[in-house]
Amino acid sequence: MPCRRRSQASTETPREDLFYQTYYSLSQQYPLILLLLVIVLGICVALLATSSASGREFSSNLGFLITLFTALAVFGLILVLVCIESIFQQCTRVFSAVIWICLITMGYVFVFTGGVVMAWDQVSFFLFIIFTVYTMLPIRMQDAVGAGLASSLSHITVLGVYLSIGCTSQAELALQLLANLVIFICGNLVGAYHKHLMEVALQETFHETFNLIQSRVKLESEKRHQEHLLLSILPAYIALEMKAEIIERLRDSGQAQQRHESTNNFHNLYVKRHKNVSILYADIVGFTLLASECSPKELVLMLNELFGKFDQIAKDNECMRIKILGDCYYCVSGLPVSLPKHARNCVKMGLDMCQAIKKLRDATGVDINMRVGVHSGNVLCGVIGLQKWQYDVWSDDVTLANHMEAGGVPGRVHITEATLSHLDGVYAVEEICCWHRDPYLRENKIRTFLVIDPRAEEESTNDTLSPVSGEGYKMRASVRMTRYLESWGAAKPFANLKHLDNPPESAGSVRNNHSELSLGSLNQQKTLERGRVPRSPDEDLEGVDEKFFQLIEQLNSQKQWKKSEDLNRITLYFKEQSLEKEYRLSALPSFNYYTACTFLVFVSNFLIQILVADKTVALGVSYGISFFLFILLLLTCFAGHLAKCFLKGPKALDWVPSISAAVCTQPWLRVSLGVVTILIVLTMAVLNLFFMPDPWCSSQLQNSTMVGTNATQDFVPMKSLFSVPYYIYCCILGFLSCSLFLHMNFELKLTMLTLCLVVYNVLFLHTHSWLSDCYVARLYPNQTALRPGVLKEPKMMGAISFFVFFFTLLALGRQNEYYCRLDFLWKKKFKKEREEIETMENLNRVLLENVLPAHVAQLFIGQNLRNEDLYHQSCECACVLFASIPDFKEFYSESNVNREGLECLRLLNEIIADFDELLLKPKFSGVEKIKTIGSTYMAATGLNVAAGQDSQQDVERSYSHLGIMVEFAMALAAKLDIINKHSFNSFKLRVGINHGPVVAGVIGAQKPQYDIWGNTVNVASRMESTGVLGKIQVTEETAKALETVGYTCSLRGIIKVKGKGQLRTYFVCTDTARSGPQGPLLS
C-alpha cells in the first residue's frame, strides 16, 4: 500500500516521532497484547477442558496440568497489570520479555511431558510463538527478529540433540528437522512481512491522523482570522450574508455566481434601512496645513493615533465608526441594534472628541481643533459594489449631518433640532444661526444649536498636560504631534493577523523539551495572554498536541470499536454507502506483493511435503499444475514490472503492463485472484493426504484390540505416518496465507478461515482420523500403561492448533480491517478539510485584498509579516481619479414608491458594481479602487511603482499609467451609458484627474482602511467638483504629462479652486483615439 515509509523518520521532528511512538503503543501494541493474553488464557482453558473431557488421568499428566494452571495464574496477573495503562507504558519491554519466556517455557514443557518426544512435537505451538512475537508483542522489528530466530533455533537444536541420542534412523530425523526449519523460516518471514505491513499501514494512518488534526487546528485558526477580518470591515449581520456568497463563489469557481447572474439581472444588494439613529460628522480643523509638513511615516502615525483614539471614544459611547474621509471622521449610534440614547451617545462622543483635541492642542501647541455636527433621523446602511467594501450610510439625514459639520464651529458640537428633541434636556444648548456658513442649511431653513460642554467650567490643571517647554517649540509641529500621540498607544491595523505557516523565529525554542508534552502543557501566562490576543502559532501547535493525545485516547483498544460516527462497530462498514463503495473500489498497488508472499508459503508447503511425505505421482502432478497456476498469477501481478525490464520488447506486447494495473485497480479481479491464490495454498496443503497408503490400517485397528497389538508395526511404513503432523502444519501455514492479504475484507477472510477450519477438522477428526490413530498405535503399543497427552496425539493437536490460529488470525484480521478503513477515512477527511482550509485561506485573501491593494495585502499575509510598524509608502508619481454622478443626488428620493430610497441605492449599486467589474480586465490591472463617497468613485494608479527613476525614458514610461487612468475614465463613462439605456436615465459622469506625489497607508485597528493623502488628492477632488458633466478635467501639469503619452487636451481656462486659488485647467479630448507621442497640442 502506498505510504510514507519509516525510512523517512530522519526527516520527522522529534516531537512528531514521539507522537508516533505514543500512537503506535496505545493504538496498535496495547490492544494486540491484550488479545494475545486473552488467546493464551483461552488456550490454557481449552487444553484443561480437553484433557478433562478425554478422560485422561491427572497423575499421568501431572507436569502438563501444573504448567497449565501456573500459566493461567501468570498470564492472568500479566493481563491485570497490562490493563493499567500507566504500568504498561513504563514496562512494555518487560511484559514482552516475560510473555515470550513464559510461552517458550510452556512449549518445552509440552514437548517433554505427556508422552514420547518426537521431532514434530509442538512445532505448531512454536510457530504460534514466532508469529505472535512479530504480530502481537509490543517490540521493535529487530527484537522480534531476534526472538523469532531464537525460538526457531532453540526448538531445532534442543530436539535435534535430544533425539539424536539413541535414534535408529538419523536420515528420518534429519528430514523432519529440515521440515521444521522450513516451517520456522516461513513463519518468521510471514510474521516479519505482516509486522512490516502493519507498521507501514499504521504509520500511514498516523500521518493522516496527525495531518488531519493539524488541518483542523489550522482550519479553526483560519476561521478565527477570517471572522475577525470580516468583522473588522463589516458589521456581523451583513458579514454573514457576504461571507456565504464569497464561499459559494470560491468553491464553485465562479460557476454559481454565473448561474445566479443568469437568473437575476441585478447584483446582490446588502443594504438595510434603520430608523431612529444619530449621525456624527467630525473634521479636524487645521490638519491639512499640518499634514503638508509631515513625512509619510509621521502622517500615517498621526492619523492612526487620532482615529484610533476616536474609535475608542466611539466604542465607549456605543457608536459605530462608518468611514474615514481624509481627516474627516463619521459614525452612527443606533446601528445595528436600535438604542434609545443614540442622540446622547453621539453628542457625548462629539464632546469627548473635542476634549481630546483640546488636550492635544494644549500639550503640543499645535493649532488644530475639532468641528462636529450631529443630526438624528433615518439611514440606509450597508455595502455597495464588488470591490473594496466599506460599510456606509446614505439618506437625506446623512447629507444634513455632513452639512452640520461643515457649518459648525471649531471646538463645539453642532446639532439639529431633531437631535435636540432626543436629548431630553440632558445637555444645555444655545441656538445659533449658521446659514451663512453653509448654503444647504440656509436653503432648508434648518434650526441648529451648539451644545454646552458641562466639563468646560470644571476643568482643572490635573486634566491637562503642562505646555511644552521652549525647546519643544523649536521642533516641528508634526514632530511634537507624533511624539505626543505615540503615548496614546493606538493598536496597529491587522496587528492580530498571524499565519500558522510563518511562526516567529523563537517558536522553535519553545518545543524542544518533548518529555514535557502532555494534555496540560499550557502554562498560566499563555492562558492569560490567550484571553487578550489571538492565538499564536505556538498555541495552535499546543492545540494539535491536546487534540492528538485525545484522539490516541479514543483509539485505545477498550474504546476504538465501541463508538464511531463513521463506522459500524460490528461490521466495520462505513455508515455512508458511497464511502463504503469508494473504499471497496479503491486501488491496491501492493496486491502483487501479497501474492508473492503467498507464493512463499506455497513453496514452503511443497518443500515440507517433499521432505516428509511419500514421493508419489499424485504429489508431482498436483504440484506441477499448482506451480503453473501460481506462475500465471505472478506474471499477471508483476506484468508491469517485467515490462520495465524489457523496454525494447515487441510492440505487440505493449498491452502487458495494463494487466497488472487492472489487477491493482479492479476490485472484482483483485478479489478473485486473491481467493484463487489462497485456495491453491489451502488445497495443496492437504490434497496429497488423500493419496496416502490404502486405508487397511483403519480396518485392522477395528479388528484388533488397543491393548498390546503390534499389527500395524509389520505393515505400515513409519514415514507415511509421521508425515501426518506435517500435513497439519501445512494447513496452519495455509491459514497464515490468509493474513498476508492485508486489505482483504474481513468477512471474506472470516468465510475462508471458517471453511478451512471446518474442512480440516472433518478431515483429521473424522474421515482421516485413522491415520492419527495408526500413528498413535505405533508410538504407544500399550496405551493402558501410557496414554499420550492431548498435544501428543496428532489429530487432537491439529484440532486445537486450528482453533488457536483461527481465532488469532480473526483478531488480527479485524485489527487490520479497522486500521485500513481508518487510514482510508482519515485520507478522505484530510482531503476534505484541506479543501476547506484552501477555501478559508482564499476567503481571507479575498477579504484582505478587498480592504487593501494586492501589493499591500502581501505585506500582511506574506513571509515577513511582523505588524510592528504601520504601513506607509510615498508614491512620487501617482495618478488620482474622482468620478462622480452629480445627477444622482437629484435622482435620489425617499418616497414610498422607491421604498424610502432603497431602490435608488439598488441602481447605484449596479453602477458601482459595473465600474468594479472593469477592474478585473487585464488592461486596468494597475488601477486601484480607493473608495466610494456617495455617488463618487475614487481610484488611483502608480501606487506600486518604485520611485527614483533617473533617465528621461524612465520618466516618460512612468507617465504611461496616466494614459491607463484616462482610458479607465472613458470606460466608466461607456459603462454608465449602457446603464442609462437599460434604466431609462440620463446620468453623466464628471471626472477629475490629477497626478503627483501622494502618501499611502493603512490606518485604523478596529476597521482598517487603506487610503491616500496629499495635495495631489485634494486637487484631483477639486478637479471633479469644479468640472463639467461628460468631461475629464485635469491640471496643466497633468495635461502636459498626458501629451507625452499621446493624448490631446483642450484648454478650459482659469478657474477658481477652493483652497488653491486660480488654476489653469484642461479637458481631455475623448472623441479622438490615442495616437501615440505627438508634438505640443495644448492650446
mmCIF file with all atom_site columns, N, CA and C in Angstrom, residues 46-56 65 790:
data_model
loop_
_atom_site.group_PDB
_atom_site.id
_atom_site.type_symbol
_atom_site.label_atom_id
_atom_site.label_alt_id
_atom_site.label_comp_id
_atom_site.label_asym_id
_atom_site.label_entity_id
_atom_site.label_seq_id
_atom_site.pdbx_PDB_ins_code
_atom_site.Cartn_x
_atom_site.Cartn_y
_atom_site.Cartn_z
_atom_site.occupancy
_atom_site.B_iso_or_equiv
_atom_site.pdbx_formal_charge
_atom_site.auth_seq_id
_atom_site.auth_comp_id
_atom_site.auth_asym_id
_atom_site.auth_atom_id
_atom_site.pdbx_PDB_model_num
ATOM 1  N N  . ALA A 1 46  ? -8.795  -24.236 27.220 1.00 0.00 ? 46  ALA A N  1
ATOM 2  C CA . ALA A 1 46  ? -9.201  -25.253 26.245 1.00 0.00 ? 46  ALA A CA 1
ATOM 3  C C  . ALA A 1 46  ? -8.435  -26.554 26.468 1.00 0.00 ? 46  ALA A C  1
ATOM 4  N N  . LEU A 1 47  ? -7.128  -26.455 26.765 1.00 0.00 ? 47  LEU A N  1
ATOM 5  C CA . LEU A 1 47  ? -6.330  -27.665 26.998 1.00 0.00 ? 47  LEU A CA 1
ATOM 6  C C  . LEU A 1 47  ? -6.789  -28.379 28.262 1.00 0.00 ? 47  LEU A C  1
ATOM 7  N N  . LEU A 1 48  ? -7.094  -27.610 29.310 1.00 0.00 ? 48  LEU A N  1
ATOM 8  C CA . LEU A 1 48  ? -7.593  -28.225 30.546 1.00 0.00 ? 48  LEU A CA 1
ATOM 9  C C  . LEU A 1 48  ? -8.927  -28.922 30.298 1.00 0.00 ? 48  LEU A C  1
ATOM 10 N N  . ALA A 1 49  ? -9.812  -28.245 29.564 1.00 0.00 ? 49  ALA A N  1
ATOM 11 C CA . ALA A 1 49  ? -11.129 -28.822 29.286 1.00 0.00 ? 49  ALA A CA 1
ATOM 12 C C  . ALA A 1 49  ? -11.008 -30.069 28.422 1.00 0.00 ? 49  ALA A C  1
ATOM 13 N N  . THR A 1 50  ? -10.140 -30.031 27.410 1.00 0.00 ? 50  THR A N  1
ATOM 14 C CA . THR A 1 50  ? -9.962  -31.185 26.519 1.00 0.00 ? 50  THR A CA 1
ATOM 15 C C  . THR A 1 50  ? -9.361  -32.364 27.270 1.00 0.00 ? 50  THR A C  1
ATOM 16 N N  . SER A 1 51  ? -8.367  -32.069 28.100 1.00 0.00 ? 51  SER A N  1
ATOM 17 C CA . SER A 1 51  ? -7.734  -33.140 28.876 1.00 0.00 ? 51  SER A CA 1
ATOM 18 C C  . SER A 1 51  ? -8.731  -33.786 29.830 1.00 0.00 ? 51  SER A C  1
ATOM 19 N N  . SER A 1 52  ? -9.558  -32.952 30.427 1.00 0.00 ? 52  SER A N  1
ATOM 20 C CA . SER A 1 52  ? -10.562 -33.484 31.360 1.00 0.00 ? 52  SER A CA 1
ATOM 21 C C  . SER A 1 52  ? -11.647 -34.262 30.619 1.00 0.00 ? 52  SER A C  1
ATOM 22 N N  . ALA A 1 53  ? -12.099 -33.737 29.480 1.00 0.00 ? 53  ALA A N  1
ATOM 23 C CA . ALA A 1 53  ? -13.168 -34.391 28.737 1.00 0.00 ? 53  ALA A CA 1
ATOM 24 C C  . ALA A 1 53  ? -12.729 -35.708 28.110 1.00 0.00 ? 53  ALA A C  1
ATOM 25 N N  . SER A 1 54  ? -11.431 -35.818 27.793 1.00 0.00 ? 54  SER A N  1
ATOM 26 C CA . SER A 1 54  ? -10.941 -37.040 27.141 1.00 0.00 ? 54  SER A CA 1
ATOM 27 C C  . SER A 1 54  ? -10.704 -38.169 28.143 1.00 0.00 ? 54  SER A C  1
ATOM 28 N N  . GLY A 1 55  ? -10.891 -37.924 29.443 1.00 0.00 ? 55  GLY A N  1
ATOM 29 C CA . GLY A 1 55  ? -10.755 -38.974 30.451 1.00 0.00 ? 55  GLY A CA 1
ATOM 30 C C  . GLY A 1 55  ? -9.341  -39.276 30.855 1.00 0.00 ? 55  GLY A C  1
ATOM 31 N N  . ARG A 1 56  ? -8.410  -38.418 30.526 1.00 0.00 ? 56  ARG A N  1
ATOM 32 C CA . ARG A 1 56  ? -7.023  -38.669 30.914 1.00 0.00 ? 56  ARG A CA 1
ATOM 33 C C  . ARG A 1 56  ? -6.849  -38.433 32.411 1.00 0.00 ? 56  ARG A C  1
ATOM 34 N N  . LEU A 1 65  ? -0.478  -30.517 33.418 1.00 0.00 ? 65  LEU A N  1
ATOM 35 C CA . LEU A 1 65  ? -1.569  -29.788 34.061 1.00 0.00 ? 65  LEU A CA 1
ATOM 36 C C  . LEU A 1 65  ? -1.064  -28.700 34.998 1.00 0.00 ? 65  LEU A C  1
ATOM 37 N N  . VAL A 1 790 ? -2.730  -34.743 25.413 1.00 0.00 ? 790 VAL A N  1
ATOM 38 C CA . VAL A 1 790 ? -3.603  -34.110 24.422 1.00 0.00 ? 790 VAL A CA 1
ATOM 39 C C  . VAL A 1 790 ? -2.807  -33.621 23.220 1.00 0.00 ? 790 VAL A C  1
#
